[in-house]
Amino acid sequence: MAADARDSETSEHGVAALPKPRGPVTEALLHALVDEPGPFPIPPVVADDPVADDDLHLALYVCYELHYRGFSGVDDRWEWQPSLLDLRGQLERKFETALRDRFGVSGGRDDLDAVAALTRIANQPGPPLSRYLREDATLEELRDYLVHRSAYQLKEADPHAWAIPRMTGKAKAALLEVEFDEFGSGRAERIHAVLYRNTMDALGLDSRYGAHLNAIPGPILATVNIVSMFGLHRRLRAAVAGQLAISEMTSALANKNVAEGMRRLGLGDSATDFFDEHVIADSVHDMIALHDLVGGLLEQDPAASEEVLFGATAWTGIDAMSAEYLLGCWQKGEPSLRPTDHGHGHLRAD
């Protein structure tokens, strides 16, 4: 094990263990990460569907996680190791190209009104997942949903924080206003990731950061990777603004539906607090993100409209894909989580 590797950190929930590989790319990457940082052989990145491929998205998630908390037993110097960045770049190119091919916005429009277009997108019926959770989901399906969603919610708002130095003026102020709320408005116990952890605890789930990585499939990891990719690249700052705006504009009703589904199943405030908080917060954030973040950015750079819309359409497309995956599994009576060595390892060990 490398001398600078970490086994834990001062955070009460520490860092995650490395996951198990799912194909040749993750096999090579995870084998390398337990050694000293340095060059390692990178197999060709091949994926029939780069928007959802298990091997691609686990590898990309692991590369990105080195910029968040890292992994237990992995040397922190891997974060900026050129060989790892080379692999990450290959994975990103596959993913971004597939996103633009599938969800991209037609080019050449000088008169594109991104604010009006985002409003139209937000007013369209969203994926039926939250309605199913409100009306029909079983307690076990709800638990599975929370495990899937934990891949993002336990790091909520962190990817968008990378965009702060890429913004100026009104756009920067708006992004910071939204982020301040997401991070608890100065109260550590109200950080949204902490509220989500409380929800998982209330349902008897393992709420440790990264505890479920082995169980979460590619289509769900893609919903995290898209935000990390947008946030980490300065050239994609308009895309992350569009992604954040459409996410906030469509969030309140979806979270209200989930909270109502929890109450239908007899769950109380300790379970619903995260979702109730988002109904209130996102009803304010939506207009800040639309008019001040996106509007402010476009005042500075009117040519960014197309990229703003790409961020929004790519996000809604990925979100719909992940919802279809979950509903499809449940309707067919198939597990939505990948099997792990611990069976129902998503439950908390008391």
XYZ file of C-alpha atoms in Angstrom:
350
model
C 0.000 0.000 0.000
C 1.270 3.465 -0.865
C 2.781 5.486 1.955
C 0.378 8.391 1.494
C -2.754 6.233 1.256
C -5.568 7.022 3.649
C -7.537 4.478 5.658
C -9.922 7.041 7.104
C -10.521 10.740 7.525
C -11.830 12.986 10.243
C -15.341 13.040 8.713
C -17.588 10.804 10.799
C -18.523 8.732 7.762
C -14.992 8.506 6.336
C -14.192 7.525 2.786
C -15.444 4.630 0.692
C -13.661 1.410 -0.143
C -12.766 0.767 -3.751
C -15.574 -1.025 -5.620
C -15.280 -4.285 -7.505
C -14.516 -4.132 -11.251
C -17.220 -4.568 -13.882
C -15.131 -4.993 -17.030
C -11.692 -4.489 -18.552
C -11.476 -0.738 -17.909
C -12.396 -0.904 -14.230
C -10.215 -4.006 -13.851
C -7.172 -2.058 -15.040
C -8.037 1.107 -13.120
C -8.814 -0.507 -9.786
C -5.749 -2.744 -10.005
C -3.594 0.354 -10.533
C -5.107 2.426 -7.727
C -3.878 0.130 -4.947
C -0.265 0.829 -5.980
C 1.929 3.926 -6.102
C 0.716 6.553 -8.608
C 2.241 6.087 -12.024
C 1.611 4.955 -15.594
C -0.561 1.887 -16.070
C -1.831 0.030 -19.140
C -5.199 1.342 -20.300
C -7.384 -1.023 -22.333
C -9.509 0.354 -25.183
C -12.680 2.038 -23.946
C -15.425 0.117 -25.742
C -19.107 0.575 -24.878
C -22.208 -0.282 -26.882
C -24.084 2.467 -25.027
C -21.722 5.055 -23.482
C -24.696 6.758 -21.808
C -25.374 3.752 -19.565
C -22.498 1.254 -19.790
C -21.582 -0.310 -16.430
C -17.828 -0.540 -16.955
C -17.517 2.959 -18.427
C -19.575 4.695 -15.758
C -18.041 2.939 -12.790
C -14.579 3.823 -14.133
C -15.599 7.442 -14.703
C -17.227 7.628 -11.258
C -14.033 6.322 -9.642
C -11.911 8.860 -11.549
C -14.197 11.682 -10.424
C -14.352 10.446 -6.835
C -10.634 11.129 -6.523
C -11.608 14.832 -6.775
C -14.214 14.458 -4.014
C -13.165 12.340 -1.010
C -10.995 9.664 -2.591
C -10.975 6.027 -1.504
C -9.680 4.191 1.516
C -6.201 2.846 0.826
C -5.689 4.940 -2.327
C -2.866 7.474 -2.522
C -4.262 11.001 -2.897
C -1.630 11.753 -5.535
C -3.629 9.646 -8.009
C -6.013 12.604 -8.363
C -3.681 14.391 -10.805
C -1.700 11.438 -12.145
C -1.367 11.976 -15.951
C -2.137 8.350 -16.786
C -5.374 8.502 -14.832
C -6.331 11.820 -16.423
C -5.676 10.273 -19.826
C -8.131 7.478 -19.045
C -10.651 9.937 -17.651
C -10.418 12.014 -20.815
C -11.120 8.968 -22.983
C -14.149 8.042 -20.863
C -15.446 11.619 -20.938
C -15.130 11.885 -24.711
C -17.178 8.717 -25.175
C -19.817 9.920 -22.727
C -20.051 13.511 -23.945
C -20.182 12.508 -27.606
C -23.037 10.102 -26.870
C -24.887 12.785 -24.883
C -24.565 15.324 -27.696
C -25.639 12.773 -30.301
C -28.700 11.742 -28.299
C -29.738 14.894 -26.444
C -27.869 17.741 -28.154
C -29.405 20.984 -29.388
C -29.330 21.892 -33.091
C -26.589 24.418 -33.825
C -26.607 27.672 -35.700
C -29.327 29.475 -33.773
C -28.502 33.102 -32.984
C -32.018 33.869 -31.737
C -32.232 31.053 -29.192
C -34.016 32.202 -26.015
C -32.637 29.765 -23.460
C -34.706 31.135 -20.556
C -37.964 30.630 -22.485
C -36.806 27.208 -23.718
C -35.952 26.070 -20.177
C -39.409 27.142 -19.034
C -40.999 25.065 -21.813
C -38.911 22.033 -20.877
C -39.816 22.391 -17.193
C -43.536 22.587 -18.043
C -43.485 19.257 -19.878
C -44.617 16.146 -17.981
C -41.592 14.592 -16.348
C -40.741 10.904 -15.919
C -43.503 9.036 -14.024
C -41.110 7.749 -11.357
C -42.088 10.172 -8.589
C -45.797 9.557 -9.238
C -45.190 5.826 -8.906
C -43.350 6.400 -5.627
C -46.251 8.525 -4.395
C -49.019 6.104 -5.311
C -47.766 2.539 -5.750
C -44.220 1.862 -4.556
C -43.640 -0.736 -1.865
C -41.370 -0.047 1.096
C -38.673 -2.219 -0.478
C -38.872 -0.309 -3.751
C -38.613 2.947 -1.843
C -35.521 1.663 -0.057
C -33.987 0.706 -3.387
C -34.781 4.159 -4.775
C -33.014 5.790 -1.828
C -29.946 3.597 -2.345
C -29.779 4.525 -6.033
C -30.218 8.206 -5.294
C -27.546 8.151 -2.561
C -24.809 8.162 -5.211
C -25.580 11.832 -5.803
C -27.455 12.999 -2.722
C -24.650 12.169 -0.286
C -22.505 14.630 -2.253
C -25.359 16.990 -3.147
C -24.259 20.356 -4.569
C -20.551 19.471 -4.487
C -20.238 19.162 -8.308
C -21.814 22.588 -8.825
C -19.338 24.170 -6.417
C -16.595 23.656 -9.012
C -18.458 26.091 -11.284
C -18.282 28.988 -8.809
C -14.877 30.363 -9.963
C -16.020 30.009 -13.598
C -18.887 32.476 -13.043
C -18.815 36.232 -12.491
C -21.263 38.939 -11.436
C -24.942 38.082 -11.119
C -24.428 34.495 -12.247
C -21.827 33.863 -9.534
C -23.993 35.472 -6.838
C -26.975 33.348 -7.885
C -24.976 30.117 -7.862
C -23.598 30.925 -4.419
C -27.096 31.702 -3.114
C -28.341 28.289 -4.206
C -25.224 26.529 -2.924
C -25.444 28.265 0.469
C -28.911 26.799 0.986
C -27.815 23.354 -0.220
C -25.012 23.408 2.332
C -27.351 24.183 5.216
C -27.221 28.015 5.279
C -24.441 27.853 7.835
C -25.992 25.015 9.892
C -24.077 21.760 9.554
C -27.058 19.678 10.640
C -29.160 21.132 7.788
C -26.704 20.337 4.990
C -28.841 18.546 2.429
C -26.485 15.571 2.254
C -26.874 15.214 6.024
C -30.674 15.344 5.712
C -30.493 12.579 3.114
C -28.335 10.496 5.414
C -30.977 10.960 8.107
C -33.630 9.673 5.695
C -31.569 6.582 4.966
C -31.067 6.021 8.695
C -34.819 6.314 9.263
C -35.405 3.493 6.774
C -32.724 1.245 8.204
C -30.319 1.740 5.305
C -26.544 1.938 5.426
C -25.965 5.701 5.127
C -22.175 5.673 4.931
C -20.736 7.666 2.055
C -20.095 5.375 -0.912
C -21.392 2.282 0.880
C -23.579 1.225 -2.065
C -21.258 1.817 -4.992
C -21.043 -1.888 -5.843
C -24.847 -2.106 -6.052
C -25.552 0.957 -8.204
C -25.662 0.265 -11.966
C -24.344 2.322 -14.866
C -27.598 4.127 -15.791
C -27.749 5.577 -12.266
C -24.040 6.385 -12.004
C -24.470 8.311 -15.273
C -26.779 10.769 -13.477
C -23.899 11.607 -11.125
C -21.152 11.553 -13.735
C -22.913 14.047 -15.987
C -22.967 16.664 -13.220
C -19.366 15.970 -12.209
C -18.258 16.313 -15.842
C -20.149 19.570 -16.348
C -18.868 20.997 -13.073
C -15.214 20.062 -13.563
C -14.767 21.564 -17.035
C -14.664 25.328 -17.469
C -15.708 24.955 -21.119
C -18.943 23.337 -19.851
C -19.860 26.074 -17.356
C -22.953 27.022 -19.397
C -24.021 23.361 -19.472
C -23.787 23.059 -15.693
C -25.878 26.241 -15.361
C -28.540 24.731 -17.618
C -28.414 21.433 -15.744
C -28.778 23.100 -12.361
C -31.602 25.354 -13.562
C -33.722 22.563 -15.048
C -33.040 20.359 -12.036
C -34.242 23.046 -9.635
C -37.228 23.910 -11.842
C -38.502 20.325 -11.837
C -37.498 19.295 -8.333
C -40.213 20.601 -6.006
C -43.098 18.513 -7.356
C -40.982 15.361 -7.617
C -39.841 15.692 -4.001
C -43.398 16.416 -2.872
C -44.518 13.193 -4.535
C -41.820 11.164 -2.793
C -42.675 12.674 0.606
C -46.352 11.833 0.088
C -45.425 8.286 -0.888
C -43.434 7.942 2.316
C -46.379 9.138 4.373
C -48.636 6.676 2.540
C -46.299 3.952 3.798
C -46.538 5.265 7.372
C -43.150 6.968 7.538
C -42.744 10.105 9.635
C -40.838 13.370 9.634
C -37.431 11.797 10.182
C -37.825 10.097 6.789
C -39.540 12.920 4.905
C -37.505 15.903 6.178
C -35.076 15.837 3.230
C -37.880 15.811 0.674
C -40.028 18.369 2.516
C -37.011 20.686 2.687
C -36.567 20.448 -1.072
C -40.194 21.281 -1.765
C -39.647 24.592 0.026
C -36.074 25.344 -1.039
C -36.421 24.435 -4.703
C -39.562 26.527 -5.065
C -37.223 29.497 -4.538
C -34.107 28.110 -6.174
C -35.859 27.545 -9.493
C -36.318 31.239 -10.227
C -32.873 32.162 -8.906
C -31.258 29.532 -11.133
C -33.346 30.462 -14.178
C -33.305 34.263 -14.106
C -30.151 35.106 -12.158
C -27.787 32.206 -12.857
C -28.768 31.419 -16.454
C -30.050 34.922 -17.204
C -26.953 36.515 -15.701
C -24.645 34.192 -17.618
C -26.412 34.940 -20.912
C -26.214 38.690 -20.310
C -22.438 38.256 -20.194
C -22.262 35.676 -22.980
C -25.346 35.501 -25.248
C -23.654 32.835 -27.384
C -23.836 30.403 -24.435
C -27.563 29.716 -25.007
C -26.959 26.542 -26.949
C -24.700 25.073 -24.269
C -27.164 26.045 -21.531
C -29.846 24.097 -23.355
C -27.519 21.175 -23.965
C -26.952 20.928 -20.206
C -30.705 20.964 -19.605
C -31.690 18.509 -22.336
C -28.849 16.107 -21.544
C -29.833 16.140 -17.878
C -33.547 15.572 -18.534
C -32.651 12.792 -20.960
C -30.365 11.047 -18.471
C -32.929 11.521 -15.697
C -35.676 9.978 -17.842
C -33.383 7.086 -18.760
C -32.643 6.325 -15.099
C -36.359 6.533 -14.229
C -37.216 4.130 -17.050
C -34.562 1.742 -15.780
C -35.993 1.678 -12.245
C -39.634 1.411 -13.317
C -38.771 -1.279 -15.844
C -37.060 -3.386 -13.193
C -39.920 -2.994 -10.727
C -42.628 -3.719 -13.288
C -40.848 -6.914 -14.347
C -40.189 -7.938 -10.746
C -36.436 -7.798 -11.329
C -33.872 -6.352 -8.887
C -32.839 -2.796 -9.729
C -29.657 -3.012 -7.670
C -26.662 -5.045 -8.738
C -26.000 -8.168 -6.642
C -23.275 -7.808 -4.028
C -21.380 -10.278 -1.890
C -23.582 -9.306 1.066
C -26.982 -9.993 -0.498
C -29.205 -7.196 0.824
C -26.105 -5.274 1.823
C -27.905 -1.976 1.462
C -29.576 -2.524 4.837
C -27.788 -1.143 7.871
C -26.000 -3.671 10.037
C -27.194 -2.952 13.587
